[in-house]
C-alpha cells in the first residue's frame, strides 16, 4: 500500500472485486480531521474519504487477506484453508 499511495492522502485496499475501506493507509496529517469527524458522530468512513484525495490499491494477488468472517463456520473454513496452504508451503 505504501507504494500505491503516491501523492494521495489515503490508499484503500481493492481485492479486484470490491473496496475494503477499513483496510487503508492514511497520512498522519489527517489524524486531527479524522478525530474531529468521529467526535461529530460520523461513522461512515467512505463519507470521510470523499473529502480527501484517495486512491484504491490493487491487492487482487491476495484476496484471502480480505475474508469476511461473520460466523464461527466462516472462521473455521478460513482456518482450514490457511492450514492447508501452510502445509503445502512446508513440503
Tab-separated table of N, CA and C in Angstrom:
chain	number	residue	atom	x	y	z
A	1	UNK	N	0.824	-1.186	0.000
A	1	UNK	CA	0.000	0.000	0.000
A	1	UNK	C	0.869	1.251	0.000
A	2	UNK	N	2.022	1.153	0.614
A	2	UNK	CA	2.920	2.308	0.659
A	2	UNK	C	3.288	2.745	-0.756
A	3	UNK	N	3.602	1.787	-1.609
A	3	UNK	CA	3.958	2.120	-2.989
A	3	UNK	C	2.762	2.659	-3.765
A	4	UNK	N	1.575	2.205	-3.434
A	4	UNK	CA	0.381	2.585	-4.180
A	4	UNK	C	-0.209	3.929	-3.826
A	5	UNK	N	0.137	4.485	-2.673
A	5	UNK	CA	-0.496	5.726	-2.229
A	5	UNK	C	-0.079	6.928	-3.072
A	6	UNK	N	1.125	6.912	-3.601
A	6	UNK	CA	1.581	8.015	-4.449
A	6	UNK	C	1.429	9.355	-3.757
A	7	UNK	N	0.805	10.308	-4.459
A	7	UNK	CA	0.588	11.650	-3.912
A	7	UNK	C	-0.740	11.775	-3.172
A	8	UNK	N	-1.494	10.693	-3.100
A	8	UNK	CA	-2.806	10.735	-2.453
A	8	UNK	C	-2.655	10.764	-0.933
A	9	UNK	N	-3.727	11.132	-0.256
A	9	UNK	CA	-3.713	11.167	1.208
A	9	UNK	C	-4.099	9.831	1.825
A	10	UNK	N	-4.887	9.057	1.076
A	10	UNK	CA	-5.410	7.794	1.592
A	10	UNK	C	-5.317	6.737	0.498
A	11	UNK	N	-4.861	5.556	0.861
A	11	UNK	CA	-4.848	4.408	-0.048
A	11	UNK	C	-5.776	3.355	0.547
A	12	UNK	N	-6.717	2.882	-0.256
A	12	UNK	CA	-7.714	1.910	0.195
A	12	UNK	C	-7.503	0.593	-0.549
A	13	UNK	N	-7.532	-0.504	0.182
A	13	UNK	CA	-7.325	-1.823	-0.416
A	13	UNK	C	-8.472	-2.190	-1.358
A	14	UNK	N	-8.108	-2.777	-2.497
A	14	UNK	CA	-9.051	-3.256	-3.507
A	14	UNK	C	-8.651	-4.674	-3.868
A	15	UNK	N	-9.572	-5.626	-3.685
A	15	UNK	CA	-9.233	-7.039	-3.893
A	15	UNK	C	-9.453	-7.531	-5.322
A	16	UNK	N	-9.773	-6.627	-6.218
A	16	UNK	CA	-10.060	-6.999	-7.597
A	16	UNK	C	-11.542	-6.991	-7.891
A	17	UNK	N	-12.350	-7.132	-6.837
A	17	UNK	CA	-13.803	-7.091	-6.975
A	17	UNK	C	-14.424	-5.929	-6.210
A	18	UNK	N	-13.892	-5.660	-5.036
A	18	UNK	CA	-14.502	-4.610	-4.214
A	18	UNK	C	-13.465	-3.925	-3.342
A	19	UNK	N	-13.833	-2.726	-2.925
A	19	UNK	CA	-13.002	-1.965	-1.997
A	19	UNK	C	-13.163	-2.513	-0.590
A	20	UNK	N	-12.126	-2.357	0.192
A	20	UNK	CA	-12.156	-2.720	1.609
A	20	UNK	C	-11.784	-1.466	2.396
A	21	UNK	N	-12.768	-0.587	2.624
A	21	UNK	CA	-12.493	0.726	3.202
A	21	UNK	C	-11.824	0.724	4.572
A	22	UNK	N	-11.981	-0.331	5.330
A	22	UNK	CA	-11.338	-0.336	6.652
A	22	UNK	C	-9.893	-0.825	6.588
A	23	UNK	N	-9.454	-1.233	5.398
A	23	UNK	CA	-8.054	-1.608	5.197
A	23	UNK	C	-7.435	-0.481	4.373
A	24	UNK	N	-6.772	0.424	5.061
A	24	UNK	CA	-6.292	1.626	4.386
A	24	UNK	C	-5.004	2.140	5.016
A	25	UNK	N	-4.313	2.936	4.242
A	25	UNK	CA	-3.125	3.641	4.698
A	25	UNK	C	-3.432	5.124	4.565
A	26	UNK	N	-3.233	5.872	5.647
A	26	UNK	CA	-3.556	7.301	5.646
A	26	UNK	C	-2.369	8.114	6.126
A	27	UNK	N	-2.264	9.292	5.587
A	27	UNK	CA	-1.218	10.203	6.043
A	27	UNK	C	-1.547	10.669	7.464
A	28	UNK	N	-0.538	10.767	8.285
A	28	UNK	CA	-0.747	11.181	9.679
A	28	UNK	C	-1.290	12.600	9.771
A	29	UNK	N	-1.102	13.392	8.739
A	29	UNK	CA	-1.627	14.764	8.740
A	29	UNK	C	-3.155	14.794	8.775
A	30	UNK	N	-3.803	13.664	8.523
A	30	UNK	CA	-5.268	13.591	8.555
A	30	UNK	C	-5.813	13.216	9.931
A	31	UNK	N	-4.948	12.933	10.880
A	31	UNK	CA	-5.386	12.425	12.186
A	31	UNK	C	-6.353	13.371	12.890
A	32	UNK	N	-6.043	14.654	12.928
A	32	UNK	CA	-6.922	15.604	13.617
A	32	UNK	C	-8.279	15.696	12.937
A	33	UNK	N	-8.287	15.706	11.599
A	33	UNK	CA	-9.549	15.780	10.873
A	33	UNK	C	-10.386	14.524	11.105
A	34	UNK	N	-9.741	13.375	11.119
A	34	UNK	CA	-10.469	12.131	11.389
A	34	UNK	C	-11.034	12.136	12.804
A	35	UNK	N	-10.245	12.568	13.766
A	35	UNK	CA	-10.715	12.627	15.157
A	35	UNK	C	-11.904	13.572	15.287
A	36	UNK	N	-11.846	14.716	14.629
A	36	UNK	CA	-12.950	15.678	14.682
A	36	UNK	C	-14.202	15.099	14.036
A	37	UNK	N	-14.022	14.407	12.926
A	37	UNK	CA	-15.152	13.791	12.230
A	37	UNK	C	-15.814	12.735	13.111
A	38	UNK	N	-15.021	11.928	13.772
A	38	UNK	CA	-15.569	10.917	14.686
A	38	UNK	C	-16.259	11.577	15.873
A	39	UNK	N	-15.684	12.661	16.385
A	39	UNK	CA	-16.282	13.377	17.519
A	39	UNK	C	-17.636	13.975	17.147
A	40	UNK	N	-17.805	14.308	15.864
A	40	UNK	CA	-19.083	14.832	15.376
A	40	UNK	C	-20.125	13.733	15.221
A	41	UNK	N	-19.710	12.485	15.361
A	41	UNK	CA	-20.646	11.370	15.267
A	41	UNK	C	-20.651	10.639	13.936
A	42	UNK	N	-19.852	11.094	12.994
A	42	UNK	CA	-19.802	10.418	11.693
A	42	UNK	C	-19.160	9.045	11.846
A	43	UNK	N	-19.779	8.047	11.245
A	43	UNK	CA	-19.244	6.691	11.310
A	43	UNK	C	-19.080	6.054	9.933
A	44	UNK	N	-19.449	6.768	8.893
A	44	UNK	CA	-19.314	6.255	7.521
A	44	UNK	C	-17.956	6.686	6.975
A	45	UNK	N	-17.024	5.745	6.937
A	45	UNK	CA	-15.660	6.072	6.528
A	45	UNK	C	-15.609	6.563	5.089
A	46	UNK	N	-16.499	6.041	4.229
A	46	UNK	CA	-16.479	6.470	2.832
A	46	UNK	C	-16.842	7.942	2.677
A	47	UNK	N	-17.687	8.464	3.554
A	47	UNK	CA	-18.010	9.897	3.520
A	47	UNK	C	-16.780	10.724	3.868
A	48	UNK	N	-16.020	10.249	4.831
A	48	UNK	CA	-14.803	10.961	5.214
A	48	UNK	C	-13.770	10.872	4.098
A	49	UNK	N	-13.614	9.686	3.503
A	49	UNK	CA	-12.679	9.535	2.387
A	49	UNK	C	-13.003	10.522	1.264
A	50	UNK	N	-14.284	10.712	0.977
A	50	UNK	CA	-14.709	11.564	-0.134
A	50	UNK	C	-14.227	13.008	0.023
A	51	UNK	N	-13.906	13.404	1.222
A	51	UNK	CA	-13.419	14.768	1.474
A	51	UNK	C	-11.921	14.896	1.237
A	52	UNK	N	-11.262	13.806	0.927
A	52	UNK	CA	-9.807	13.799	0.784
A	52	UNK	C	-9.390	13.116	-0.516
A	53	UNK	N	-8.149	13.354	-0.904
A	53	UNK	CA	-7.601	12.690	-2.093
A	53	UNK	C	-7.275	11.246	-1.719
A	54	UNK	N	-7.926	10.300	-2.388
A	54	UNK	CA	-7.692	8.895	-2.067
A	54	UNK	C	-7.583	8.083	-3.353
A	55	UNK	N	-7.019	6.917	-3.224
A	55	UNK	CA	-6.885	6.013	-4.360
A	55	UNK	C	-7.098	4.586	-3.881
A	56	UNK	N	-7.422	3.725	-4.832
A	56	UNK	CA	-7.510	2.307	-4.484
A	56	UNK	C	-6.199	1.645	-4.867
A	57	UNK	N	-5.787	0.695	-4.052
A	57	UNK	CA	-4.553	-0.045	-4.301
A	57	UNK	C	-4.928	-1.486	-4.615
A	58	UNK	N	-4.538	-1.939	-5.798
A	58	UNK	CA	-4.867	-3.293	-6.239
A	58	UNK	C	-4.119	-4.320	-5.393
A	59	UNK	N	-4.890	-5.106	-4.679
A	59	UNK	CA	-4.336	-6.180	-3.861
A	59	UNK	C	-4.984	-7.501	-4.260
A	60	UNK	N	-5.319	-7.608	-5.554
A	60	UNK	CA	-6.007	-8.801	-6.055
A	60	UNK	C	-5.128	-10.043	-6.016
A	61	UNK	N	-3.831	-9.867	-5.769
A	61	UNK	CA	-2.952	-11.029	-5.670
A	61	UNK	C	-3.077	-11.737	-4.326
A	62	UNK	N	-3.830	-11.156	-3.396
A	62	UNK	CA	-4.013	-11.798	-2.076
A	62	UNK	C	-5.450	-11.621	-1.578
A	63	UNK	N	-6.442	-12.102	-2.348
A	63	UNK	CA	-7.839	-11.905	-1.968
A	63	UNK	C	-8.227	-12.566	-0.646
A	64	UNK	N	-7.538	-13.632	-0.256
A	64	UNK	CA	-7.869	-14.300	1.006
A	64	UNK	C	-7.585	-13.419	2.216
A	65	UNK	N	-6.781	-12.402	2.021
A	65	UNK	CA	-6.472	-11.490	3.126
A	65	UNK	C	-7.692	-10.673	3.535
A	66	UNK	N	-8.729	-10.690	2.712
A	66	UNK	CA	-9.908	-9.878	2.973
A	66	UNK	C	-11.143	-10.719	3.272
A	67	UNK	N	-10.941	-11.862	3.858
A	67	UNK	CA	-12.068	-12.734	4.198
A	67	UNK	C	-12.996	-12.026	5.177
A	68	UNK	N	-14.281	-12.158	4.940
A	68	UNK	CA	-15.288	-11.564	5.802
A	68	UNK	C	-15.813	-12.664	6.723
A	69	UNK	N	-15.473	-12.583	7.979
A	69	UNK	CA	-15.829	-13.634	8.933
A	69	UNK	C	-16.922	-13.142	9.871
A	70	UNK	N	-18.132	-13.622	9.635
A	70	UNK	CA	-19.266	-13.225	10.463
A	70	UNK	C	-19.782	-14.351	11.347
A	71	UNK	N	-19.372	-15.563	11.044
A	71	UNK	CA	-19.862	-16.702	11.820
A	71	UNK	C	-18.693	-17.602	12.213
A	72	UNK	N	-18.924	-18.449	13.168
A	72	UNK	CA	-17.904	-19.415	13.582
A	72	UNK	C	-17.576	-20.358	12.422
A	73	UNK	N	-18.584	-20.715	11.638
A	73	UNK	CA	-18.372	-21.606	10.489
A	73	UNK	C	-17.428	-20.967	9.469
A	74	UNK	N	-17.629	-19.682	9.179
A	74	UNK	CA	-16.748	-18.985	8.242
A	74	UNK	C	-15.320	-18.919	8.785
A	75	UNK	N	-15.191	-18.702	10.066
A	75	UNK	CA	-13.869	-18.662	10.704
A	75	UNK	C	-13.181	-20.018	10.580
A	76	UNK	N	-13.899	-21.080	10.878
A	76	UNK	CA	-13.325	-22.428	10.793
A	76	UNK	C	-12.931	-22.782	9.359
A	77	UNK	N	-13.752	-22.371	8.401
A	77	UNK	CA	-13.454	-22.637	6.996
A	77	UNK	C	-12.163	-21.923	6.581
A	78	UNK	N	-12.008	-20.677	6.998
A	78	UNK	CA	-10.783	-19.945	6.672
A	78	UNK	C	-9.570	-20.568	7.356
A	79	UNK	N	-9.721	-20.960	8.606
A	79	UNK	CA	-8.613	-21.609	9.313
A	79	UNK	C	-8.168	-22.875	8.583
A	80	UNK	N	-9.129	-23.666	8.112
A	80	UNK	CA	-8.799	-24.899	7.386
A	80	UNK	C	-8.072	-24.582	6.083
A	81	UNK	N	-8.526	-23.562	5.389
A	81	UNK	CA	-7.881	-23.154	4.140
A	81	UNK	C	-6.455	-22.690	4.389
A	82	UNK	N	-6.267	-21.872	5.412
A	82	UNK	CA	-4.926	-21.372	5.730
A	82	UNK	C	-4.003	-22.504	6.151
A	83	UNK	N	-4.532	-23.439	6.921
A	83	UNK	CA	-3.728	-24.581	7.348
A	83	UNK	C	-3.304	-25.416	6.142
A	84	UNK	N	-4.228	-25.610	5.211
A	84	UNK	CA	-3.934	-26.383	4.005
A	84	UNK	C	-2.817	-25.713	3.201
A	85	UNK	N	-2.890	-24.393	3.044
A	85	UNK	CA	-1.845	-23.657	2.318
A	85	UNK	C	-0.518	-23.722	3.065
A	86	UNK	N	-0.569	-23.662	4.376
A	86	UNK	CA	0.641	-23.708	5.195
A	86	UNK	C	1.343	-25.055	5.052
A	87	UNK	N	0.573	-26.125	5.031
A	87	UNK	CA	1.134	-27.473	4.888
A	87	UNK	C	1.787	-27.618	3.517
A	88	UNK	N	1.154	-27.086	2.467
A	88	UNK	CA	1.716	-27.166	1.115
A	88	UNK	C	3.050	-26.430	1.035
A	89	UNK	N	3.155	-25.297	1.708
A	89	UNK	CA	4.374	-24.489	1.645
A	89	UNK	C	5.538	-25.130	2.382
A	90	UNK	N	5.269	-25.964	3.360
A	90	UNK	CA	6.350	-26.581	4.126
A	90	UNK	C	6.880	-27.848	3.468
A	91	UNK	N	6.225	-28.298	2.432
A	91	UNK	CA	6.672	-29.521	1.735
A	91	UNK	C	7.766	-29.229	0.760
